[in-house]
PDB file of C-alpha atoms in Angstrom:
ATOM      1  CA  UNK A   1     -28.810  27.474   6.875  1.00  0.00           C
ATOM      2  CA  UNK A   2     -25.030  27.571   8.024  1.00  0.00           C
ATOM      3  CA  UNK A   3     -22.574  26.031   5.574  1.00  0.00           C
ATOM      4  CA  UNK A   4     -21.184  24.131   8.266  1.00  0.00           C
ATOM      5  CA  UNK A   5     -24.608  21.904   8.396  1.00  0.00           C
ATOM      6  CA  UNK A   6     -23.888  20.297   5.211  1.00  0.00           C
ATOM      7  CA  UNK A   7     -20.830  18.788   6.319  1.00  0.00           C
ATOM      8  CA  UNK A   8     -22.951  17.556   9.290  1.00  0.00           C
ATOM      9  CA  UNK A   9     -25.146  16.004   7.477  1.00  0.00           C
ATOM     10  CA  UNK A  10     -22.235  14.409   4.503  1.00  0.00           C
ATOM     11  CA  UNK A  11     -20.986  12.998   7.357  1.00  0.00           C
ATOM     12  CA  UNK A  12     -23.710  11.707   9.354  1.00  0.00           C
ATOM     13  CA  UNK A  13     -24.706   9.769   6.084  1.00  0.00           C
ATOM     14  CA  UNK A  14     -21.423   8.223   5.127  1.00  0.00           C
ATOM     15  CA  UNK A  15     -21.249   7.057   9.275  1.00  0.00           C
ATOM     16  CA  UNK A  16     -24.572   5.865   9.762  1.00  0.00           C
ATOM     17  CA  UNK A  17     -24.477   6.796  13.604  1.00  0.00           C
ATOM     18  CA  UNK A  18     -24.511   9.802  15.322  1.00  0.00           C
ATOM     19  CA  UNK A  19     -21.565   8.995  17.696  1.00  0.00           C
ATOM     20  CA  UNK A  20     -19.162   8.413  15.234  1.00  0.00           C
ATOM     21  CA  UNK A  21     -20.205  11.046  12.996  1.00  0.00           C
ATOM     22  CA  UNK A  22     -19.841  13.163  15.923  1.00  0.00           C
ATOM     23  CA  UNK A  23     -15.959  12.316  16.742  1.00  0.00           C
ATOM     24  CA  UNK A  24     -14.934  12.907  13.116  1.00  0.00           C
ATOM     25  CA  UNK A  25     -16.521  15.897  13.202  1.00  0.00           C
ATOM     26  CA  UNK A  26     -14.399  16.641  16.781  1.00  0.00           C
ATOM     27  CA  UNK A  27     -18.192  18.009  18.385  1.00  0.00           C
ATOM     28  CA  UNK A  28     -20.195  16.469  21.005  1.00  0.00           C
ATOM     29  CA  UNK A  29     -22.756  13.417  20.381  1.00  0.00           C
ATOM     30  CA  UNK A  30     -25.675  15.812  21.153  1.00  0.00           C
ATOM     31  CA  UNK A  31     -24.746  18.863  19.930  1.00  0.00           C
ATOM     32  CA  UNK A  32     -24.540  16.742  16.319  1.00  0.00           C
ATOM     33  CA  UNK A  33     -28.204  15.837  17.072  1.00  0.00           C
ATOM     34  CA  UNK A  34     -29.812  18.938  18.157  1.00  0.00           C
ATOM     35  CA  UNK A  35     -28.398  20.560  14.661  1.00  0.00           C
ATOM     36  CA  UNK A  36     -29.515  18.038  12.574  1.00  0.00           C
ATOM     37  CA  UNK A  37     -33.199  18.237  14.204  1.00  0.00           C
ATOM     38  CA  UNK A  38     -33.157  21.961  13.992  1.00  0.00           C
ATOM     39  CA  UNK A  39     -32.239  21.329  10.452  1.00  0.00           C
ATOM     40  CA  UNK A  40     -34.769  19.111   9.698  1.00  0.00           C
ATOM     41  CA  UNK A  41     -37.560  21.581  11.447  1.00  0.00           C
ATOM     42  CA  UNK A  42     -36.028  23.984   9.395  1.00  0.00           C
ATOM     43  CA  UNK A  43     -36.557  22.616   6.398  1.00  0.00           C
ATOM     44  CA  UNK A  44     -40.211  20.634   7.755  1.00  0.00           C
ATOM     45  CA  UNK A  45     -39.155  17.570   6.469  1.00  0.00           C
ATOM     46  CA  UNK A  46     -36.838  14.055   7.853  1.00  0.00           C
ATOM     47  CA  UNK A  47     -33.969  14.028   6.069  1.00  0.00           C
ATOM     48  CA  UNK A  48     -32.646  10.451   8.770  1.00  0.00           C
ATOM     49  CA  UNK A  49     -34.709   7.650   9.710  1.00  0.00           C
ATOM     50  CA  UNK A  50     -33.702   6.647  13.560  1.00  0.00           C
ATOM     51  CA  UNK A  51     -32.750   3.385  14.570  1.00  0.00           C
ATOM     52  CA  UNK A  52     -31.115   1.148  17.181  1.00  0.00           C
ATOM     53  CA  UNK A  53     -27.648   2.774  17.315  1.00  0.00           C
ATOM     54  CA  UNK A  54     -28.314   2.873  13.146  1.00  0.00           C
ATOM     55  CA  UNK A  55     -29.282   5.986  10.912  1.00  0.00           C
ATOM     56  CA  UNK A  56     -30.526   5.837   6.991  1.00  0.00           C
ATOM     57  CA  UNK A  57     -31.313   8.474   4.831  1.00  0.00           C
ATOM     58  CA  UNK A  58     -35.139   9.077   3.705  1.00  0.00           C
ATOM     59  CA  UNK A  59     -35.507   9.813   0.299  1.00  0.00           C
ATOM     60  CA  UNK A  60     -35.536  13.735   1.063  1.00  0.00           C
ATOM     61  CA  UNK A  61     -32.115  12.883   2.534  1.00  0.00           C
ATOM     62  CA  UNK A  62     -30.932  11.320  -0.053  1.00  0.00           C
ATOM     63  CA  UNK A  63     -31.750  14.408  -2.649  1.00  0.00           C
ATOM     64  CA  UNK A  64     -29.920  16.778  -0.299  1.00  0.00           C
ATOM     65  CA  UNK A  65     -27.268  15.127   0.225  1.00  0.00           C
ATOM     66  CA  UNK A  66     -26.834  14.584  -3.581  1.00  0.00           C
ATOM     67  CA  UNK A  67     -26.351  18.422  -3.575  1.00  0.00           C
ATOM     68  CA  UNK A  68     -24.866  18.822  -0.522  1.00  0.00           C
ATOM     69  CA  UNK A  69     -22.112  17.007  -1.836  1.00  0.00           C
ATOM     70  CA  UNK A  70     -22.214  19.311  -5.095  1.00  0.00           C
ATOM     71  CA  UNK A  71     -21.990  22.426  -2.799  1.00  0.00           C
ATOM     72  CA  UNK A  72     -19.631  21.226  -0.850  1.00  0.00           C
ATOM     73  CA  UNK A  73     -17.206  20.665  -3.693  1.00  0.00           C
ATOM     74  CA  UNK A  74     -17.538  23.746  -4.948  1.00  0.00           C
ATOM     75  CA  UNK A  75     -16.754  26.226  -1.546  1.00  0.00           C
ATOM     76  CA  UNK A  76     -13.760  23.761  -1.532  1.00  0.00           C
ATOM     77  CA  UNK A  77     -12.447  24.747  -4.317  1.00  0.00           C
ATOM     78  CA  UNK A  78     -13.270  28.490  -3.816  1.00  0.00           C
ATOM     79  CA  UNK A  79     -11.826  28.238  -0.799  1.00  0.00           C
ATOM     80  CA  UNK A  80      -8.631  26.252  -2.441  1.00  0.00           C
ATOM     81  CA  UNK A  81      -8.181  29.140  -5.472  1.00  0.00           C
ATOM     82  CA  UNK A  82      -8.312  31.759  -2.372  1.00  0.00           C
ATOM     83  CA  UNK A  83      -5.741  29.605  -0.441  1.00  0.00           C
ATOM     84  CA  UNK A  84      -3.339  29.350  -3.772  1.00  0.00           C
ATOM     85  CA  UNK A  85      -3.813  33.523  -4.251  1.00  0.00           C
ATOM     86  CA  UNK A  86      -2.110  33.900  -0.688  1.00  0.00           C
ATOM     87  CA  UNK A  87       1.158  31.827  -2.028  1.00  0.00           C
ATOM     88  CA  UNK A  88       0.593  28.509   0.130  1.00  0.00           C
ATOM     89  CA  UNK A  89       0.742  30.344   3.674  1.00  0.00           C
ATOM     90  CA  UNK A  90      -1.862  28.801   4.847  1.00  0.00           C
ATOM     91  CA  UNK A  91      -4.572  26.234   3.625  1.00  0.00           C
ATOM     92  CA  UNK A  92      -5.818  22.920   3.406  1.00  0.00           C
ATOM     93  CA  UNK A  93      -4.669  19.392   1.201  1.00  0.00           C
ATOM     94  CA  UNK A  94      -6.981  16.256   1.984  1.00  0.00           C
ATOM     95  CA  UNK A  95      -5.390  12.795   0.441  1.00  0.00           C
ATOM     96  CA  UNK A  96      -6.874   9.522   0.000  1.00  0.00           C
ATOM     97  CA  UNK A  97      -4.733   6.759   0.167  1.00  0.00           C
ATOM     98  CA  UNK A  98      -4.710   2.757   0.234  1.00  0.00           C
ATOM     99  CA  UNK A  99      -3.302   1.960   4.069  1.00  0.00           C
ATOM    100  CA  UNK A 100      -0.478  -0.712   2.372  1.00  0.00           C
ATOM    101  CA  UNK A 101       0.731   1.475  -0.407  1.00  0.00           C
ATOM    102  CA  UNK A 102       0.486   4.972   2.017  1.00  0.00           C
ATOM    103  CA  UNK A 103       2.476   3.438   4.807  1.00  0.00           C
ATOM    104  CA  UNK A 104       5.429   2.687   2.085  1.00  0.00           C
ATOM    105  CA  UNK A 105       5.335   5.964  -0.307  1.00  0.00           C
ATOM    106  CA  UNK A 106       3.671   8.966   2.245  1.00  0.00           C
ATOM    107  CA  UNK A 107       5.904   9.266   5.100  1.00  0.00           C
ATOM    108  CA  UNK A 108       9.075  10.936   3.566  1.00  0.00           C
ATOM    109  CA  UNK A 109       6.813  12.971   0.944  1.00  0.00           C
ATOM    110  CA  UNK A 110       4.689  14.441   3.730  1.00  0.00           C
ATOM    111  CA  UNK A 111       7.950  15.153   5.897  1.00  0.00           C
ATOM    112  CA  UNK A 112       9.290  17.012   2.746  1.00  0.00           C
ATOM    113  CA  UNK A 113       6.274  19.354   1.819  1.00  0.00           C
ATOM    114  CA  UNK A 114       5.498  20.009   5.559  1.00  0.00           C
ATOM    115  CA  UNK A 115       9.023  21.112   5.615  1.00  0.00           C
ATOM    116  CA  UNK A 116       8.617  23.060   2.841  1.00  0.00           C
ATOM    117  CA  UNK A 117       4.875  24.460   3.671  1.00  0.00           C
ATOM    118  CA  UNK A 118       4.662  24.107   7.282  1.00  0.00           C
ATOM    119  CA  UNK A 119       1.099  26.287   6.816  1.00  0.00           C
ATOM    120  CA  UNK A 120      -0.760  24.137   5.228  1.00  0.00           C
ATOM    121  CA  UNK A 121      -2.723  21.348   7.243  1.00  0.00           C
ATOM    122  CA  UNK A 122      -2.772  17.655   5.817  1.00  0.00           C
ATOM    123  CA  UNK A 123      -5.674  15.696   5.651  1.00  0.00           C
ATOM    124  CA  UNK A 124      -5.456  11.675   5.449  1.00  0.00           C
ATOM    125  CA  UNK A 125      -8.082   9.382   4.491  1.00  0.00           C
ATOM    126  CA  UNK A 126      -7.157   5.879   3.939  1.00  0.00           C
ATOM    127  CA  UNK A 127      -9.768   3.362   2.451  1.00  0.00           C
ATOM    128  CA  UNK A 128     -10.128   0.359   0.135  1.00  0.00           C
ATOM    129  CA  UNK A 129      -9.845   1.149  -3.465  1.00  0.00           C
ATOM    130  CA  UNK A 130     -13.543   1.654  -4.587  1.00  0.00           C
ATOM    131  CA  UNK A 131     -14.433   4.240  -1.764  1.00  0.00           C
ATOM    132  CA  UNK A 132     -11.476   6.244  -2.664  1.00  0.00           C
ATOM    133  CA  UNK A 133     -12.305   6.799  -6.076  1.00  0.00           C
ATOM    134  CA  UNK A 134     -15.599   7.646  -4.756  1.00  0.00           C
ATOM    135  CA  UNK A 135     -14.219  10.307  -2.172  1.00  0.00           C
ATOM    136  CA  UNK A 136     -12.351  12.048  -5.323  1.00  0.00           C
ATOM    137  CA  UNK A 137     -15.276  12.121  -7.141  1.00  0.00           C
ATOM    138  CA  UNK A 138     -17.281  13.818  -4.728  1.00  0.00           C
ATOM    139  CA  UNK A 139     -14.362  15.868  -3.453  1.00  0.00           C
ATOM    140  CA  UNK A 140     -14.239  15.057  -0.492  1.00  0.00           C
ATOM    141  CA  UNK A 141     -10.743  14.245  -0.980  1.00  0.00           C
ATOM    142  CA  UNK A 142      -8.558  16.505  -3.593  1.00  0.00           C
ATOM    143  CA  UNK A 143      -6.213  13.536  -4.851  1.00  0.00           C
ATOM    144  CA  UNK A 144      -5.898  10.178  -3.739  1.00  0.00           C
ATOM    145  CA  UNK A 145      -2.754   7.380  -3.919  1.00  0.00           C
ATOM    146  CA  UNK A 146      -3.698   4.452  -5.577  1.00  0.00           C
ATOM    147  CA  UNK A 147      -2.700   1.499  -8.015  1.00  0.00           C
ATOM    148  CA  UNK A 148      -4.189   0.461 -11.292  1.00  0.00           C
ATOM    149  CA  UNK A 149      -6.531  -0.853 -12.531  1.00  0.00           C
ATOM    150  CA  UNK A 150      -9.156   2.401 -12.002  1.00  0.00           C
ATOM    151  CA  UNK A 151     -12.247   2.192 -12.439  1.00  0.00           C
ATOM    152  CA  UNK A 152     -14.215   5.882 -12.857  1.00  0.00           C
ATOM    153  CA  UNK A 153     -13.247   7.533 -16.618  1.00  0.00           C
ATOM    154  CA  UNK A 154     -13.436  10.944 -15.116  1.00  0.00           C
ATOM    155  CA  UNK A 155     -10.732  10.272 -13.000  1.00  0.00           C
ATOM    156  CA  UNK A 156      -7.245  11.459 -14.534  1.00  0.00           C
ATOM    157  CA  UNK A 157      -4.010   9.609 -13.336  1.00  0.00           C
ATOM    158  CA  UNK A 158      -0.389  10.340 -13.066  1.00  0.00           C
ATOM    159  CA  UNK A 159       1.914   7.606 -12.392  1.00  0.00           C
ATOM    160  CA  UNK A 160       3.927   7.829  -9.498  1.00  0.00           C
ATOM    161  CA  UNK A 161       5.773   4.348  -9.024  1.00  0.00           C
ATOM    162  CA  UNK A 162       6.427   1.520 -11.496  1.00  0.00           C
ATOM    163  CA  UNK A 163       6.670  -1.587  -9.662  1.00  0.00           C
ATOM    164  CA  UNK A 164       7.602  -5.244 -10.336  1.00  0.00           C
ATOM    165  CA  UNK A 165       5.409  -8.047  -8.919  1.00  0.00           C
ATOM    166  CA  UNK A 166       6.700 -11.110  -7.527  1.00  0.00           C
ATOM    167  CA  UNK A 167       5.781 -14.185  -6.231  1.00  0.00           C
ATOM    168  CA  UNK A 168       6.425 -15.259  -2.421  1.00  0.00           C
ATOM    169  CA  UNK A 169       7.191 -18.990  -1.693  1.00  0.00           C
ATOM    170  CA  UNK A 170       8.677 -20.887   1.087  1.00  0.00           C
ATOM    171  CA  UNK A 171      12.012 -22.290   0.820  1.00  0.00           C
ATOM    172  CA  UNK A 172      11.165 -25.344   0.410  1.00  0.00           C
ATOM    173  CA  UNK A 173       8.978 -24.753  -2.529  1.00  0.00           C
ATOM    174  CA  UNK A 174      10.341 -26.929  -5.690  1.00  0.00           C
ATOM    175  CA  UNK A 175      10.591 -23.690  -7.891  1.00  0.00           C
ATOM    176  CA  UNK A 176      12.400 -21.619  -4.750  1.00  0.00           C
ATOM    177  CA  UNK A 177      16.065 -21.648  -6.672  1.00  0.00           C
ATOM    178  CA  UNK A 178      14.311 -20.331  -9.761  1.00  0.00           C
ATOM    179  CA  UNK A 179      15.835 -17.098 -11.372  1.00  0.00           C
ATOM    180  CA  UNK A 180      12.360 -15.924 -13.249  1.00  0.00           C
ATOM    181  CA  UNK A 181       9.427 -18.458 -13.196  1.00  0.00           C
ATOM    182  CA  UNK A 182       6.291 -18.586 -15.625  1.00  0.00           C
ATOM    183  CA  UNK A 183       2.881 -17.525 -14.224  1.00  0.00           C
ATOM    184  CA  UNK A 184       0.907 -20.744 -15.566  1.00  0.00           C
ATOM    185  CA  UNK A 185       3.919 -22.795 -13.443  1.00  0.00           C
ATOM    186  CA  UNK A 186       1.596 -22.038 -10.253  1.00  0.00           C
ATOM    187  CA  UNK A 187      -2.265 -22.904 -11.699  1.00  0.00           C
ATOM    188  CA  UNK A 188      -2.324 -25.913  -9.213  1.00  0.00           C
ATOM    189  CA  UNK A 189      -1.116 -23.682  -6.074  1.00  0.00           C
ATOM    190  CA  UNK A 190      -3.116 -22.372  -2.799  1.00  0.00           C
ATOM    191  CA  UNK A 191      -2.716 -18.584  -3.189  1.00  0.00           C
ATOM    192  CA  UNK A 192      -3.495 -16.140  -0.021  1.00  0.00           C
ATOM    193  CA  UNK A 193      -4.708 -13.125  -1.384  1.00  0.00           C
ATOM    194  CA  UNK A 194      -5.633  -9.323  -0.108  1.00  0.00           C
ATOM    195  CA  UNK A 195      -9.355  -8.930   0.137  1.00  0.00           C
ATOM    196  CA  UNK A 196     -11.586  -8.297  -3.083  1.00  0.00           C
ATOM    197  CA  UNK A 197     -11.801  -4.784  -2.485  1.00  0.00           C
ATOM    198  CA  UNK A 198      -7.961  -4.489  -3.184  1.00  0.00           C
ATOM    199  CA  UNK A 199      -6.674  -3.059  -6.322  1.00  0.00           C
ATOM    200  CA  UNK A 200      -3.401  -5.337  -5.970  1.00  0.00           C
ATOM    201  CA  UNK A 201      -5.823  -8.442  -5.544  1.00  0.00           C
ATOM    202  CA  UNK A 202      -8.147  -7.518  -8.662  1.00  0.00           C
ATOM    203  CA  UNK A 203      -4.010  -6.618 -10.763  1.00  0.00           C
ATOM    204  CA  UNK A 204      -2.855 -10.377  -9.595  1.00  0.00           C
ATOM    205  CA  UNK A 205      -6.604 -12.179 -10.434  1.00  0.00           C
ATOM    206  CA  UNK A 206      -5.798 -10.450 -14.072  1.00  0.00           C
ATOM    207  CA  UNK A 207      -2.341 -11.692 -14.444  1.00  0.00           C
ATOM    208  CA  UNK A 208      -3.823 -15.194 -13.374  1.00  0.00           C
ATOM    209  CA  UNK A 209      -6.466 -14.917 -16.055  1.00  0.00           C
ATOM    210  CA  UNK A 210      -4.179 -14.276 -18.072  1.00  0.00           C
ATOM    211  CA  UNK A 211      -1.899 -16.799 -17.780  1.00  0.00           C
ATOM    212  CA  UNK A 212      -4.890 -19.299 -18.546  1.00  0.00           C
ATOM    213  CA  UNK A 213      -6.447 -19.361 -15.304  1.00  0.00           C
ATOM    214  CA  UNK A 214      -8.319 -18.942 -11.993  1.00  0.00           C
ATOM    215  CA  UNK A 215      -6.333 -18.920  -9.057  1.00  0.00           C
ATOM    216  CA  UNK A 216      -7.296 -21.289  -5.952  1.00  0.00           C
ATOM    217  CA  UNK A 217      -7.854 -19.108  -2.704  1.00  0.00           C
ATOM    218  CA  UNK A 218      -7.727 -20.183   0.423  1.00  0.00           C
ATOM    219  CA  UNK A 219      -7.280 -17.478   2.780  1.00  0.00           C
ATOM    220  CA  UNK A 220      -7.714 -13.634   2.389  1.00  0.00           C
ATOM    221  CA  UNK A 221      -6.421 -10.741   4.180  1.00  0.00           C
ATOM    222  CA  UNK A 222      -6.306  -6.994   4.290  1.00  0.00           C
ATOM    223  CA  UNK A 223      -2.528  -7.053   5.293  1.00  0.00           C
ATOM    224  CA  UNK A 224       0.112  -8.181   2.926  1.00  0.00           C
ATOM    225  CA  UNK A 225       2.396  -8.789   6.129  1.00  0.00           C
ATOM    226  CA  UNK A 226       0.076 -11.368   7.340  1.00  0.00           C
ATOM    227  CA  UNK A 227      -0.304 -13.193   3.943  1.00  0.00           C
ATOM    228  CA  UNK A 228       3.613 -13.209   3.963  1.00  0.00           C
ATOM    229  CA  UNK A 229       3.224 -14.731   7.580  1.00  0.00           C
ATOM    230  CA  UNK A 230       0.932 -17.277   6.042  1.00  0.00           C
ATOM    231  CA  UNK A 231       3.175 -18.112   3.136  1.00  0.00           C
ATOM    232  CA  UNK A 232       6.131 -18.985   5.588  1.00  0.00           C
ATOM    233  CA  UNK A 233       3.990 -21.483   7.685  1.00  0.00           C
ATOM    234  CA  UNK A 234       3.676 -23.358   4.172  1.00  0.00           C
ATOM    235  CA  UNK A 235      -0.060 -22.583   4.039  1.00  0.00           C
ATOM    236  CA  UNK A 236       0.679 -21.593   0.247  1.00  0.00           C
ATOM    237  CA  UNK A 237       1.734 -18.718  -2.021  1.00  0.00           C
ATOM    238  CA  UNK A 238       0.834 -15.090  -2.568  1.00  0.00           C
ATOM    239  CA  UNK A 239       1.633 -12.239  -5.117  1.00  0.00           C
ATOM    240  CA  UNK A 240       4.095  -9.131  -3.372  1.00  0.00           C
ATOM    241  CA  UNK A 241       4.967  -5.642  -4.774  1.00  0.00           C
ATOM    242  CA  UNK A 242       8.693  -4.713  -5.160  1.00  0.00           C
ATOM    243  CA  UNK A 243       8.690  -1.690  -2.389  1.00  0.00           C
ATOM    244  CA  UNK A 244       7.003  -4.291   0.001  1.00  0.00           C
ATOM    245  CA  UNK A 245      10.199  -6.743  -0.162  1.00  0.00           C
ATOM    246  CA  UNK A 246      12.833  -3.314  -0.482  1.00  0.00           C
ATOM    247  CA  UNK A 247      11.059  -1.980   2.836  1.00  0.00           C
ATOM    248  CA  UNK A 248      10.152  -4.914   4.874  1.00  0.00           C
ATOM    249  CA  UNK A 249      11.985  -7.987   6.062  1.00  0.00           C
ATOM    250  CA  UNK A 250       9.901 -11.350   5.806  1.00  0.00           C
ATOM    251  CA  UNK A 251       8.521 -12.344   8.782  1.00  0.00           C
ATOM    252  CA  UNK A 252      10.408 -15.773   8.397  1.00  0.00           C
ATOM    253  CA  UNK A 253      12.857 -16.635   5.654  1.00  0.00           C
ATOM    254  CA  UNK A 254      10.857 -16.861   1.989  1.00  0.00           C
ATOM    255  CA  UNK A 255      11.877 -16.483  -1.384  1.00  0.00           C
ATOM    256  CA  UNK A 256      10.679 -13.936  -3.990  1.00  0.00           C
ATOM    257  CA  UNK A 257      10.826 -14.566  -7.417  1.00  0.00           C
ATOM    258  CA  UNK A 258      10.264 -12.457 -10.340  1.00  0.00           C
ATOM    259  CA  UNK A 259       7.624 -13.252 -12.789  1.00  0.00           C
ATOM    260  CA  UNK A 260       8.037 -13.582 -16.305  1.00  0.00           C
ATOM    261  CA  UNK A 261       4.533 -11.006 -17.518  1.00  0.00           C
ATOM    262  CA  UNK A 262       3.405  -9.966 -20.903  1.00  0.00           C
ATOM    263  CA  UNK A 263       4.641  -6.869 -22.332  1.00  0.00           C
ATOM    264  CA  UNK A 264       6.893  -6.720 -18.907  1.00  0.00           C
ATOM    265  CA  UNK A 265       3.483  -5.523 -16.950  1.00  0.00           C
ATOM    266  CA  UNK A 266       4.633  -3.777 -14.164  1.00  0.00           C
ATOM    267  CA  UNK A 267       1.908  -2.218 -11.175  1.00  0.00           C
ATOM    268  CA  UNK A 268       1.403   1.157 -11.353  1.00  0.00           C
ATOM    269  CA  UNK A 269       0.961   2.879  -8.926  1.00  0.00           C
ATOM    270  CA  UNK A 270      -0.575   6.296  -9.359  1.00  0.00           C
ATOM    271  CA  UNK A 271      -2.248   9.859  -8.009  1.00  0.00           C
ATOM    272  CA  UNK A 272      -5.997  10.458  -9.110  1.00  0.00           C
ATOM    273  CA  UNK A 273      -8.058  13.444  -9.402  1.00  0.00           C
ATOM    274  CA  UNK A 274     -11.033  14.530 -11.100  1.00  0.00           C
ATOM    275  CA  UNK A 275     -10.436  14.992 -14.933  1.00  0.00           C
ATOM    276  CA  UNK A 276     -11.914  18.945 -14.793  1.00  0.00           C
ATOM    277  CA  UNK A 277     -11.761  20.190 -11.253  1.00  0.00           C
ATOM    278  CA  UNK A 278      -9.459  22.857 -10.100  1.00  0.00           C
ATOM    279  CA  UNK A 279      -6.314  21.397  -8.686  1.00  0.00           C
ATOM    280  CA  UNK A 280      -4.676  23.409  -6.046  1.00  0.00           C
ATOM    281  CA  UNK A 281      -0.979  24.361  -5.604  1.00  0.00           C
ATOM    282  CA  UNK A 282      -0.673  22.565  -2.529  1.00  0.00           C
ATOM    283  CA  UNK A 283      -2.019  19.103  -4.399  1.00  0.00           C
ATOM    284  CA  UNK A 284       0.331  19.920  -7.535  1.00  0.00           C
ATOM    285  CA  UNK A 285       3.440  20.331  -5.205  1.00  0.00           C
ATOM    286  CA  UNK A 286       2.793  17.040  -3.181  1.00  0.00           C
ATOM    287  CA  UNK A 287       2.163  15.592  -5.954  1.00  0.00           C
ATOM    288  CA  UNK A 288       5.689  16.767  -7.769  1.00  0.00           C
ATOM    289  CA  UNK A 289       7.422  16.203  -4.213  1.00  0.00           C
ATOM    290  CA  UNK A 290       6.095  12.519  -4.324  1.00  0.00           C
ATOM    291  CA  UNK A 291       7.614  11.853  -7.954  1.00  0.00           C
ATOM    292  CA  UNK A 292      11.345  13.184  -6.542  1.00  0.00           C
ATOM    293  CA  UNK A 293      11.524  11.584  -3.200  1.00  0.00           C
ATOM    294  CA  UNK A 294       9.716   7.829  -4.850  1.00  0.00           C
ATOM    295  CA  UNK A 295      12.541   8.435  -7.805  1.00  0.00           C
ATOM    296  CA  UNK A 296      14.952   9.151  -5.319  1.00  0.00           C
ATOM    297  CA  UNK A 297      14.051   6.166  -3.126  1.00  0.00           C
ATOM    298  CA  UNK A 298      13.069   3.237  -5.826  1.00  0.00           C
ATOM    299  CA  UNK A 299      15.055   4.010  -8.912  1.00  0.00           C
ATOM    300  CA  UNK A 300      17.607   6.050  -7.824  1.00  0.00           C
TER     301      UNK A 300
END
C-alpha cells in the first residue's frame, strides 16, 4: 500500500464523487477509480458504496479513514520537521481561511512571505467556520484564519486583528445622524444576516442576546457585500466589521454606526492550530508576517 492511496481515499470521502475527487487530486476520473478498486481487492473488503453520481463510506471505510487521517497527519509533520531542518528552501504551508475575512487580511501577507520564501508552495482552503476547525484538527490544514467564537478546546488561538463592529443603515434610517447608538435601540428591526454557518453571524446573534433579544431575520447571505446591497434598497439592517467599511466602498450611500458593547467587545479575529502538534517554521513566519503587515495596515 502506497502512501499516496490514503490521500485518495481522504479525499474521495470528504467529495463524495469520484470526478471531483479526481480534479482536486489533479489525476484522471478513472485512474482515481481503478486505485481505489485495486485498493479495495487489496485489502478484500468495500471501503465505498456506489451510487448515482454519489459515493458513501461502508463502515470498513469509515474505520480506515479514521486512521488514514491519523497517518496522514503524522508524515505531514515528518515531512514539515524535515522541511524546517533544510532552512525554509523548499516545503509546503496549507491555510484554512473564511472567504470574507481571507480576501481582506491574506493578500499582502502572502505577497510578503512569498517574497521572502519564494520555495515554499502555499496551500489555500477556504470554508465556513465549522469545517475549518475540522480541517485543523485532522491536519489537513496546518493553521487556519478565523474569528471568534471557536468552538474545539484543543484548538489554540492567537489573535491577529481586533475589530470594531458596526451597524449598517440607510440614510434615511431615524438613528442615521447618530454618533454611537445602543444595541437594544434596533430589537424591532429586519436584520440581513450571513448564513448560520458564519462565525460573524453566530458573534452578532450573541451581541443581540445580549442586549435582551432575538433578532428578526429576513434574508441571509454568504456575502457581506450583498447584505450591504440589501441594506441600501431599505430592505433592513445588518451588522459589518471595521476592515469591511476601511476596504470597501458601499455599494450605494449607507451609514455605519458604532455600537455602544459591553466591556467594549470587539471581534477577534484570530489564527488556529492544534494545541500539541508540531508547528512548522513556515506556519510560525506567516503567522508573525500576518501580525506586522494587519498592524501596519489597521492600527498603524
Amino acid at each position: 500500500m502506497e502512501p499516496k492511496i490514503l490521500r485518495y481515499v481522504i479525499m474521495l470521502a470528504n467529495e463524495k464523487n469520484f470526478s471531483k475527487a479526481a480534479e482536486k487530486l489533479h489525476m484522471a476520473q478513472p485512474s482515481l477509480s481503478y486505485q481505489i478498486m485495486k485498493l479495495e481487492n487489496e485489502l478484500g473488503t468495500q471501503l465505498f458504496n456506489r451510487g448515482h453520481g454519489e459515493v458513501q463510506l461502508t463502515y470498513t471505510g469509515k474505520v480506515f479513514v479514521e486512521h488514514a487521517l491519523k497517518i496522514n497527519d503524522q508524515f505531514n509533520q515528518l515531512k514539515k520537521q524535515i522541511d524546517d531542518v533544510t532552512d525554509m528552501q523548499k516545503g509546503q504551508l496549507c491555510i484554512g481561511s473564511l472567504a470574507t475575512t481571507g480576501a481582506y487580511l491574506l493578500p499582502e501577507a502572502i505577497s510578503a512571505f512569498k517574497y521572502k520564501y519564494p520555495g515554499i508552495e502555499l496551500v489555500l482552503l477556504e470554508d465556513n467556520a465549522p469545517n475549518l476547525e475540522l480541517l485543523v484538527l485532522r491536519g489537513q490544514v496546518e493553521i487556519s484564519l478565523q474569528s471568534m467564537p471557536i468552538t474545539h478546546k484543543e484548538l489554540e488561538i492567537e489573535t491577529i486583528l481586533e475589530d470594531d463592529v458596526y451597524l449598517a443603515v440607510p440614510p434615511s434610517h431615524p438613528l442615521a445622524k447618530s454618533k454611537k447608538v445602543n444595541l437594544s435601540d434596533f430589537q424591532e428591526e429586519f436584520f440581513i444576516l450571513l448564513k448560520k454557518e458564519s462565525s460573524f453571524r453566530i458573534e452578532t446573534e450573541n451581541l443581540c442576546r445580549k442586549a435582551g433579544f432575538e433578532p428578526t431575520i429576513i434574508f441571509e447571505s454568504i456575502n457581506i457585500l450583498t447584505c450591504l446591497s440589501l441594506v441600501s434598497t431599505g430592505m433592513g439592517i445588518t451588522f459589518v466589521p471595521g476592515m469591511v467599511i476601511k476596504n470597501t466602498p458601499a455599494p450605494q450611500p449607507l451609514v455605519y454606526l458604532p455600537v455602544r458593547l459591553a466591556n467594549n467587545h470587539k471581534r477577534k479575529v484570530v489564527f488556529v492550530y492544534k494545541n500539541g502538534r508540531y508547528l512548522s517554521k513556515a506556519a510560525r513566519s506567516f503567522i508573525d508576517i500576518m501580525k506586522i503587515v494587519t498592524n501596519s495596515k489597521y492600527t498603524g
